[in-house]
Amino acid sequence: MTETTLSPAPSSAETPAAPAKGKSLYALDKLTQKRNASETRFKAYGITAILIGLFFLVVLAVSIISEGTPAFTRTVVEVEFAVSQEQFDDAEKQLFKTRAYENLFISGLKQQLDESGVTVPFDEAAIERLLGKPGNTIRSFFRENPDQIGQPVGFELAASSRVDGYMNGRVTRDNIVDSRFLMKSDLDIADALVEAGIIKTAFNWNFITGADSGVDNPGGAGIGASAVGSFFMMLVVLFLSLPIGVAASIYLEEFAPQNRITDMIEVNISNLAAVPSIVFGILGLAVFIQFMHLPQSAPLVGGLVLTLMTLPTIIISTRASLKAVPPSIRDAALGIGASKMQAIFHHVLPLAMPGILTGTIIGLAQALGETAPLLLIGMVGFVARGYPDGLIAGFTEPNSAMPAQIYTWAARADYAFYEKAWGGIIVLLVFLLSMNILAIILRRRFERRW
Amino acid sequence: MVRKPLPMNEMPNTVEKVTDMTETKIAARKVQVYYGDTHAIQDVDIDIQAKAVTAFIGPSGCGKSTFLRTLNRMNDTIDVCRVEGDIKIDGEDIYDPKVDPVQLRAKVGMVFQKPNPFPKSIYDNVAYGPRIHGLASKKAELDEIVASSLQKAGLWNEVKDRLDGPGTGLSGGQQQRLCIARAIAVSPEVILMDEPCSALDPIATAKVEELIDELRENYTIVIVTHSMQQAARVSQQTAFFHLGILVELGATQDIFTNPQDKRTQDYITGRFG
Amino acid sequence: MPLFWLILIVLAVATVGYVLGRSRALASAGGERRKLHSLPSYYGANVAMKAAVPAFLLMIVWLLAQPFYIDNSISGMIPDSAISEGSSRGLVMAEVRRAARGLDNAVAMGEITDDFARNARADFNDITARLKEAGQIVTSEITQPVMRAAQRFRILDATASLIMAIAVLLVAVIGALWGLRETKADFWARNTVEGGVKALLIGAASIAILTTIGIVLSLVFNTIEFFRLYPAIDFFTGLTWSPSFSGRGGSSELGIIPLLWGTFYISIVALAVAVPVGLFAAIYLSEYAGPRVRAVAKPLLEVLAGIPTIVYGLFALLTVGPLLLSVFGDEGIGIMQAGTAVMTAGLVMGIMLIPFVSSLSDDIINAVPQAMRDGSYGLGATKSETVKQVILPAALPGIVGAILLAASRAIGETMIVVLGAGAAARLSLNPFEAMTTVTAKIVSQLTGDADFASPEALVAFALGMTLFVVTLGLNIVALYIVRKYREQYD
């Protein structure tokens, strides 16, 4: 608007606003056509926006699934051969014991190749490039199971990560560079072994149950140990944030007087909900580790940090569920002489419980996927070297968490770890998905409309 | 309260009696409105006179507002609503696929129950319609439209010094007259009013009623009202709706002094509703 | 775990108190429950509460205060000469604590006897080697002053813990007795217990404030410490970011400007993606889409918001980066050197923010009353005209608030930039170059092996402080705008 006052209005008889009759409704005038065109355009923008969003979702899903599934398979070499008692005694007497077993293995392999009629020349070095050092595994097997000596035993040995890559297309004949890890000529051997049915693809249980491996062994890396770390952290988060969150919400929703302290708490909560997660990591580092000297990299500390982070989410959703319980319920309880506390704990809280649990599960899911603060308190991936021994150790011994483990893999130089990172994401998303589905079921099942 | 709908031919001659005298602006035949599975309006036949005020009366939920909203296809904006039958304005079927509801609504304006000025200045509120319909090519023309619309709505003297002020800053009665000015500004031929005074105090109501009476000269007005007194005061023709059907239509005086149908009589004597 | 046992014992005292309190109340009413003011269980709860709450409070305060007291008394034992060049008292103290913990563990594992741990001299008994053997990682040779301090530390720590255990148990028992004495038929037990519960609720609610205080204190103290080692002026105005990894201080240049620029640039790219897409998606969903489309598209879009940021980080590093590189890299247009770049991180962050913007805007658009729409349609406006000229202007404050919240999210986002934006701090206008952000540098400065007292590590707290202040400012403004907006239509 530009002008405040207008010239004195002309008399109403000659104004253009007087109804002019006669324009037919059937005839679309030019302007209306133009307006409709712009309407169509505008609508198209909206559809495009939705499609862009969905397109990204699809791309994300496709890349996760296509890149991540190879992590769940591994390439194994299956060889069956027998070791006689003399061979065993003989090998144990030698200076290089594992070398002796390796020779036994190679002769077994040769035999199996001959049987299937495939011929390919190979030497010990090639076998080591393909399989690592099989002799050790075989030796320890027979030392632990002496009763198996003399009988044919099937060994399933993990192929090296390069061979694994060759099998699932990460390594090709075009991009391979001869190195101590794998030579071009080895691929011929691998092809021959595939033909003979000796190299196979198997489900990689180790990826799900195992711990992080060193930087030079991507094949052996598993997410199991860090999943245990995540689990202990979630325990801490659940058992702290649910009671604290519910208590805080009850106070704010039912008891808090309208004053400046209450206002301050409310403003604080909504601000904390928007504070970057990394700041919570700094808080954890400074307060829990520097100041309170709690153990570094411990799931306990991670859980504390994530509790503080998820509390605002849980408080906000809990308050919404409490608010949804109609005041008539409170009045009814108070009317028969219950105290306010009794009215809330006996009537309001149970009615609000499904909503509270839904909010808590969603808060936990958020916490489960959080990475940045964990890195600051030392829960990086390479810490997850094994399962904790015992319940208390689960909370206090250094461990990692799934997202931090994924980050560590993604930050390693070896391409083979990327596949593990994607695979780790699939595992993480499966957990998140099940939590969200649980939340949806809870909501569907118990939601009550007043 | 369940009664069989009265077939039209049993309604004695009222329609003819009225239409004999003046030109018909809107003619509706066999109009049905469905909300999802609910049959909200059944078999409504009505003729609305040009340059006169027609009042729709009836108990709450009788379908009078719903029917009003079919006249400028405002029901199009509700997903579950379906309209069947024939509604013609100046002989043109407004539900014809060739008709753009946008153009239709420029011809058939609407004023709502609660005053709903846009959160803009008074000037922009009135200028909004002319702007989107391209009624003014120059600023001066637009100023003129705004000024004359406000004058016609009887609001000019109260707001001429604060056209820049927010429309929401006016009193309830002023807001409603602003909405009427907004509707007039697009030069409609018909103005639909959906209980325009229900949110206003008696003094503001009197002003709006006065305004409706003045507007009758130039516009065809259809007003839905809860108040029988209001219908009696402002309208020339009155239609009584009950349970989704049009029970009786006639000259306002006849309806209030000599209703033909028992239900109409019960309603205006206050036995139900 | 003596602490664990202590907690159990206090809980046991409380339980016994509960049972006694309950039966005593019944007895005082001569077995007639009607004569009691409250239900018997409230009398029990009153006793239990008085036993457990003060005891636990004392325990928490003690546990927080004990390290201070011990640190202070030990710190005096270490002569200035024992603090080597470039080191600080804090570092030596950390070493003392590590040594003490190492001794504890070694004793627990049976590698050394307790007596040995108390009296051994570092220079005679080769304690470092033995601790290393016991699997207690000790970074450097333990010197005699450190060893003595560590031994003293162990003694003080053990004594203090013992005194605490006694004090806590005493408080618990006294509390229980006090509660029992109160237990009479006309005692208002319910009101007392409810008062206690209410105090508990208030305590829970004030954790939000404590968290904020914790954040502020941990940032402020460390930031001040940083500014003592590195001039604040250089930090805020420096155009170069190049921390040295070798020595302590001296050669590092820690200017925040390149980091702020990277943060700002990436956030702008992200918002340029998220705001138009999110806003149009919200408009389409709330004004055009039928209920069925809405029921499908809205949750699907919100899935994008539920995906952890590490996934987006990986997506940026391994999918989007290489994709952009193949188009803009040397084989394509030739303006992109590597997959990690402002564009990569910004684009992916934009995708992450789409549902954030769209669901906030959706709420805000839906808060515009239907009467506004009716008014506009009644005048013959098309939907797009209604949206552009009535709904959006009415919803504008709310949408601005939503965008500010999204901006604050973008600024504080970490994993996407750590993996997708690169590590080089650079002042450049080319969005296809690698840059880095405040958050990414906080991670890299605090996850390395740098020790906490060096400016290279402390700078992370100054960065965190800056980040906190900026996002807090944005959040407060945004929440204020949104709240005002909602009040307008409530």
Tab-separated table of C-alpha atoms in Angstrom, chain A residues 95-376:
chain	number	residue	atom	x	y	z
A	95	LEU	CA	60.238	-75.997	12.624
A	96	PHE	CA	57.696	-74.183	10.500
A	97	LYS	CA	54.611	-76.026	11.658
A	98	THR	CA	52.018	-73.896	9.933
A	99	ARG	CA	53.964	-74.185	6.675
A	100	ALA	CA	53.681	-77.946	6.947
A	101	TYR	CA	49.928	-77.730	7.396
A	102	GLU	CA	49.713	-75.328	4.512
A	103	ASN	CA	51.415	-77.929	2.322
A	104	LEU	CA	48.886	-80.502	3.457
A	105	PHE	CA	46.141	-78.061	2.571
A	106	ILE	CA	47.597	-77.383	-0.849
A	107	SER	CA	47.844	-81.051	-1.665
A	108	GLY	CA	44.237	-81.444	-0.571
A	109	LEU	CA	43.262	-78.564	-2.792
A	110	LYS	CA	45.175	-80.015	-5.732
A	111	GLN	CA	43.437	-83.314	-5.284
A	112	GLN	CA	40.050	-81.704	-5.218
A	113	LEU	CA	40.896	-79.702	-8.339
A	114	ASP	CA	42.001	-82.829	-10.138
A	115	GLU	CA	38.788	-84.572	-9.231
A	116	SER	CA	36.720	-81.830	-10.794
A	117	GLY	CA	38.970	-81.799	-13.844
A	118	VAL	CA	40.090	-78.225	-13.604
A	119	THR	CA	43.761	-77.475	-13.992
A	120	VAL	CA	45.442	-74.266	-13.032
A	121	PRO	CA	48.997	-73.706	-11.871
A	122	PHE	CA	49.434	-72.101	-8.450
A	123	ASP	CA	52.044	-71.793	-5.753
A	124	GLU	CA	52.128	-71.199	-2.037
A	125	ALA	CA	52.480	-67.448	-2.382
A	126	ALA	CA	49.361	-67.307	-4.509
A	127	ILE	CA	47.442	-69.322	-1.927
A	128	GLU	CA	48.536	-66.939	0.771
A	129	ARG	CA	47.362	-64.005	-1.301
A	130	LEU	CA	44.022	-65.691	-1.826
A	131	LEU	CA	43.486	-67.049	1.642
A	132	GLY	CA	45.817	-65.420	4.069
A	133	LYS	CA	47.691	-68.153	5.994
A	134	PRO	CA	45.439	-71.207	6.133
A	135	GLY	CA	48.019	-73.355	7.932
A	136	ASN	CA	47.358	-71.786	11.309
A	137	THR	CA	43.622	-72.391	11.211
A	138	ILE	CA	44.115	-76.002	10.205
A	139	ARG	CA	46.739	-76.620	12.840
A	140	SER	CA	44.665	-75.221	15.658
A	141	PHE	CA	41.655	-77.189	14.488
A	142	PHE	CA	43.479	-80.505	14.664
A	143	ARG	CA	45.176	-79.649	17.928
A	144	GLU	CA	41.814	-78.931	19.479
A	145	ASN	CA	40.035	-81.883	17.849
A	146	PRO	CA	42.549	-84.731	17.789
A	147	ASP	CA	39.681	-87.193	17.245
A	148	GLN	CA	39.178	-85.742	13.760
A	149	ILE	CA	42.652	-86.860	12.678
A	150	GLY	CA	42.518	-89.453	9.966
A	151	GLN	CA	39.034	-88.510	8.852
A	152	PRO	CA	38.184	-86.233	5.948
A	153	VAL	CA	37.399	-82.779	7.310
A	154	GLY	CA	35.746	-79.951	5.343
A	155	PHE	CA	37.349	-76.569	5.881
A	156	GLU	CA	35.595	-73.333	5.102
A	157	LEU	CA	38.225	-70.635	4.927
A	158	ALA	CA	37.501	-66.958	4.355
A	159	ALA	CA	39.005	-65.618	1.161
A	160	SER	CA	40.985	-62.393	1.337
A	161	SER	CA	39.121	-59.146	0.945
A	162	ARG	CA	40.478	-58.592	-2.579
A	163	VAL	CA	39.141	-61.917	-3.723
A	164	ASP	CA	35.908	-61.046	-2.024
A	165	GLY	CA	35.922	-57.800	-3.976
A	166	TYR	CA	36.583	-59.707	-7.194
A	167	MET	CA	33.598	-61.925	-6.512
A	168	ASN	CA	31.183	-59.066	-5.965
A	169	GLY	CA	32.567	-56.850	-8.671
A	170	ARG	CA	34.446	-54.296	-6.621
A	171	VAL	CA	37.741	-55.542	-8.016
A	172	THR	CA	37.915	-56.236	-11.751
A	173	ARG	CA	40.621	-57.331	-14.111
A	174	ASP	CA	40.763	-53.783	-15.428
A	175	ASN	CA	41.280	-51.975	-12.153
A	176	ILE	CA	43.489	-54.456	-10.335
A	177	VAL	CA	47.069	-53.422	-9.719
A	178	ASP	CA	49.593	-56.142	-8.986
A	179	SER	CA	50.582	-55.952	-5.363
A	180	ARG	CA	51.488	-58.167	-2.482
A	181	PHE	CA	47.772	-58.406	-1.786
A	182	LEU	CA	46.678	-59.781	-5.121
A	183	MET	CA	48.219	-60.315	-8.569
A	184	LYS	CA	46.384	-60.364	-11.848
A	185	SER	CA	47.424	-63.981	-12.302
A	186	ASP	CA	45.665	-64.893	-9.061
A	187	LEU	CA	42.363	-64.071	-10.665
A	188	ASP	CA	42.856	-67.028	-13.030
A	189	ILE	CA	43.266	-69.272	-10.028
A	190	ALA	CA	40.189	-67.780	-8.442
A	191	ASP	CA	38.191	-68.346	-11.636
A	192	ALA	CA	39.334	-71.935	-11.759
A	193	LEU	CA	38.414	-72.487	-8.125
A	194	VAL	CA	34.983	-71.031	-8.764
A	195	GLU	CA	34.576	-73.401	-11.678
A	196	ALA	CA	35.559	-76.320	-9.496
A	197	GLY	CA	33.020	-75.224	-6.919
A	198	ILE	CA	35.686	-74.601	-4.325
A	199	ILE	CA	35.155	-70.863	-3.995
A	200	LYS	CA	31.658	-70.168	-2.814
A	201	THR	CA	29.644	-67.302	-1.431
A	202	ALA	CA	28.276	-67.778	2.048
A	203	PHE	CA	26.319	-65.674	4.499
A	204	ASN	CA	28.703	-63.592	6.544
A	205	TRP	CA	27.657	-64.268	10.127
A	206	ASN	CA	30.873	-62.737	11.290
A	207	PHE	CA	29.698	-59.343	10.033
A	208	ILE	CA	26.690	-59.437	12.324
A	209	THR	CA	28.318	-60.978	15.365
A	210	GLY	CA	31.955	-59.969	15.050
A	211	ALA	CA	33.972	-57.056	16.357
A	212	ASP	CA	35.949	-54.403	14.529
A	213	SER	CA	39.081	-55.693	12.869
A	214	GLY	CA	42.289	-53.829	12.264
A	215	VAL	CA	42.735	-51.415	9.393
A	216	ASP	CA	44.315	-54.121	7.223
A	217	ASN	CA	41.609	-56.731	7.603
A	218	PRO	CA	38.332	-55.417	6.227
A	219	GLY	CA	37.072	-58.936	5.650
A	220	GLY	CA	37.029	-59.723	9.338
A	221	ALA	CA	35.194	-56.603	10.462
A	222	GLY	CA	31.859	-57.076	12.178
A	223	ILE	CA	29.329	-54.818	13.804
A	224	GLY	CA	28.329	-57.119	16.660
A	225	ALA	CA	30.532	-55.617	19.370
A	226	SER	CA	29.462	-52.062	18.658
A	227	ALA	CA	25.836	-53.189	18.536
A	228	VAL	CA	26.341	-54.438	22.074
A	229	GLY	CA	27.779	-51.021	22.940
A	230	SER	CA	24.703	-49.373	21.444
A	231	PHE	CA	22.507	-51.737	23.413
A	232	PHE	CA	24.081	-50.840	26.755
A	233	MET	CA	23.843	-47.159	25.878
A	234	MET	CA	20.173	-47.529	25.064
A	235	LEU	CA	19.648	-49.227	28.416
A	236	VAL	CA	21.134	-46.214	30.157
A	237	VAL	CA	19.072	-43.837	28.028
A	238	LEU	CA	15.858	-45.765	28.629
A	239	PHE	CA	16.249	-46.105	32.377
A	240	LEU	CA	17.255	-42.497	32.873
A	241	SER	CA	15.317	-40.546	30.312
A	242	LEU	CA	11.943	-42.228	30.756
A	243	PRO	CA	11.556	-41.618	34.516
A	244	ILE	CA	13.226	-38.225	34.448
A	245	GLY	CA	11.301	-37.163	31.366
A	246	VAL	CA	7.976	-38.302	32.795
A	247	ALA	CA	8.677	-36.690	36.160
A	248	ALA	CA	9.671	-33.401	34.562
A	249	SER	CA	6.606	-33.460	32.293
A	250	ILE	CA	4.240	-34.185	35.166
A	251	TYR	CA	5.651	-31.290	37.110
A	252	LEU	CA	5.502	-28.859	34.215
A	253	GLU	CA	2.092	-29.962	33.000
A	254	GLU	CA	0.267	-30.506	36.300
A	255	PHE	CA	1.984	-28.709	39.143
A	256	ALA	CA	4.156	-25.883	37.898
A	257	PRO	CA	2.864	-22.457	38.879
A	258	GLN	CA	2.788	-19.784	36.208
A	259	ASN	CA	5.957	-17.946	37.105
A	260	ARG	CA	9.306	-16.961	35.744
A	261	ILE	CA	11.113	-20.088	36.875
A	262	THR	CA	8.605	-22.265	35.054
A	263	ASP	CA	8.938	-20.056	31.991
A	264	MET	CA	12.692	-20.376	32.205
A	265	ILE	CA	12.494	-24.166	32.362
A	266	GLU	CA	10.169	-24.259	29.389
A	267	VAL	CA	12.337	-21.971	27.290
A	268	ASN	CA	15.335	-24.061	28.316
A	269	ILE	CA	13.715	-27.278	27.182
A	270	SER	CA	12.683	-25.972	23.800
A	271	ASN	CA	16.146	-24.508	23.282
A	272	LEU	CA	17.909	-27.699	24.320
A	273	ALA	CA	15.852	-29.562	21.733
A	274	ALA	CA	17.510	-27.425	19.084
A	275	VAL	CA	21.079	-27.345	20.405
A	276	PRO	CA	23.432	-29.133	17.963
A	277	SER	CA	24.222	-32.669	19.099
A	278	ILE	CA	27.947	-32.031	18.987
A	279	VAL	CA	27.569	-29.483	21.778
A	280	PHE	CA	26.205	-32.285	23.937
A	281	GLY	CA	29.365	-34.187	23.072
A	282	ILE	CA	31.446	-31.285	24.361
A	283	LEU	CA	29.320	-31.258	27.506
A	284	GLY	CA	29.918	-34.974	27.995
A	285	LEU	CA	33.633	-34.605	27.458
A	286	ALA	CA	34.013	-31.674	29.830
A	287	VAL	CA	31.581	-32.691	32.565
A	288	PHE	CA	31.546	-36.469	32.614
A	289	ILE	CA	35.114	-37.221	31.583
A	290	GLN	CA	37.218	-34.186	32.497
A	291	PHE	CA	35.300	-33.184	35.598
A	292	MET	CA	33.795	-36.375	37.009
A	293	HIS	CA	36.546	-38.665	35.737
A	294	LEU	CA	34.132	-41.249	34.424
A	295	PRO	CA	35.855	-43.775	32.150
A	296	GLN	CA	36.460	-42.649	28.600
A	297	SER	CA	34.738	-44.460	25.694
A	298	ALA	CA	32.315	-46.116	28.123
A	299	PRO	CA	28.740	-46.801	27.024
A	300	LEU	CA	27.703	-45.422	30.429
A	301	VAL	CA	29.009	-41.976	29.506
A	302	GLY	CA	27.581	-42.250	25.998
A	303	GLY	CA	24.244	-43.144	27.532
A	304	LEU	CA	24.374	-40.153	29.881
A	305	VAL	CA	25.125	-37.777	27.025
A	306	LEU	CA	22.376	-39.223	24.867
A	307	THR	CA	19.971	-39.068	27.820
A	308	LEU	CA	20.512	-35.342	28.156
A	309	MET	CA	20.068	-35.054	24.410
A	310	THR	CA	16.814	-37.025	24.190
A	311	LEU	CA	15.215	-35.611	27.340
A	312	PRO	CA	13.749	-32.559	25.585
A	313	THR	CA	12.170	-34.776	22.909
A	314	ILE	CA	10.669	-37.068	25.519
A	315	ILE	CA	9.455	-34.206	27.689
A	316	ILE	CA	7.777	-32.499	24.743
A	317	SER	CA	5.934	-35.656	23.634
A	318	THR	CA	5.043	-36.683	27.190
A	319	ARG	CA	3.542	-33.309	27.889
A	320	ALA	CA	1.470	-33.594	24.748
A	321	SER	CA	0.123	-36.983	25.903
A	322	LEU	CA	-0.647	-35.637	29.392
A	323	LYS	CA	-2.404	-32.671	27.874
A	324	ALA	CA	-4.517	-34.995	25.755
A	325	VAL	CA	-6.086	-36.591	28.840
A	326	PRO	CA	-9.249	-34.559	29.374
A	327	PRO	CA	-9.560	-32.524	32.593
A	328	SER	CA	-12.789	-34.354	33.403
A	329	ILE	CA	-10.727	-37.390	34.422
A	330	ARG	CA	-8.776	-35.312	36.915
A	331	ASP	CA	-11.957	-33.711	38.197
A	332	ALA	CA	-13.590	-37.096	38.641
A	333	ALA	CA	-10.692	-38.375	40.742
A	334	LEU	CA	-10.422	-35.187	42.793
A	335	GLY	CA	-14.185	-35.230	43.268
A	336	ILE	CA	-14.090	-38.481	45.186
A	337	GLY	CA	-11.378	-37.213	47.482
A	338	ALA	CA	-8.169	-38.327	45.824
A	339	SER	CA	-5.196	-36.027	46.291
A	340	LYS	CA	-3.833	-34.342	43.205
A	341	MET	CA	-0.840	-36.655	43.262
A	342	GLN	CA	-3.135	-39.690	43.434
A	343	ALA	CA	-5.335	-38.384	40.639
A	344	ILE	CA	-2.293	-38.036	38.414
A	345	PHE	CA	-0.495	-41.237	39.256
A	346	HIS	CA	-3.605	-43.415	39.402
A	347	HIS	CA	-5.595	-42.022	36.499
A	348	VAL	CA	-3.886	-39.509	34.249
A	349	LEU	CA	-0.513	-41.206	33.915
A	350	PRO	CA	-1.853	-44.681	32.983
A	351	LEU	CA	-4.106	-43.111	30.374
A	352	ALA	CA	-1.222	-41.132	28.926
A	353	MET	CA	1.179	-44.091	29.007
A	354	PRO	CA	0.800	-45.311	25.389
A	355	GLY	CA	1.588	-41.830	24.107
A	356	ILE	CA	4.518	-41.514	26.490
A	357	LEU	CA	5.966	-44.860	25.406
A	358	THR	CA	5.573	-43.978	21.743
A	359	GLY	CA	7.427	-40.725	22.308
A	360	THR	CA	10.121	-42.509	24.277
A	361	ILE	CA	10.704	-45.112	21.576
A	362	ILE	CA	11.009	-42.386	18.972
A	363	GLY	CA	13.446	-40.544	21.244
A	364	LEU	CA	15.465	-43.738	21.685
A	365	ALA	CA	15.546	-44.281	17.934
A	366	GLN	CA	16.941	-40.791	17.538
A	367	ALA	CA	19.568	-41.469	20.158
A	368	LEU	CA	20.481	-44.776	18.541
A	369	GLY	CA	21.386	-43.044	15.290
A	370	GLU	CA	23.384	-40.241	16.869
A	371	THR	CA	27.102	-40.174	16.092
A	372	ALA	CA	28.840	-36.878	16.666
A	373	PRO	CA	28.716	-36.664	20.484
A	374	LEU	CA	29.981	-40.248	20.774
A	375	LEU	CA	33.091	-39.415	18.791
A	376	LEU	CA	33.992	-36.703	21.282
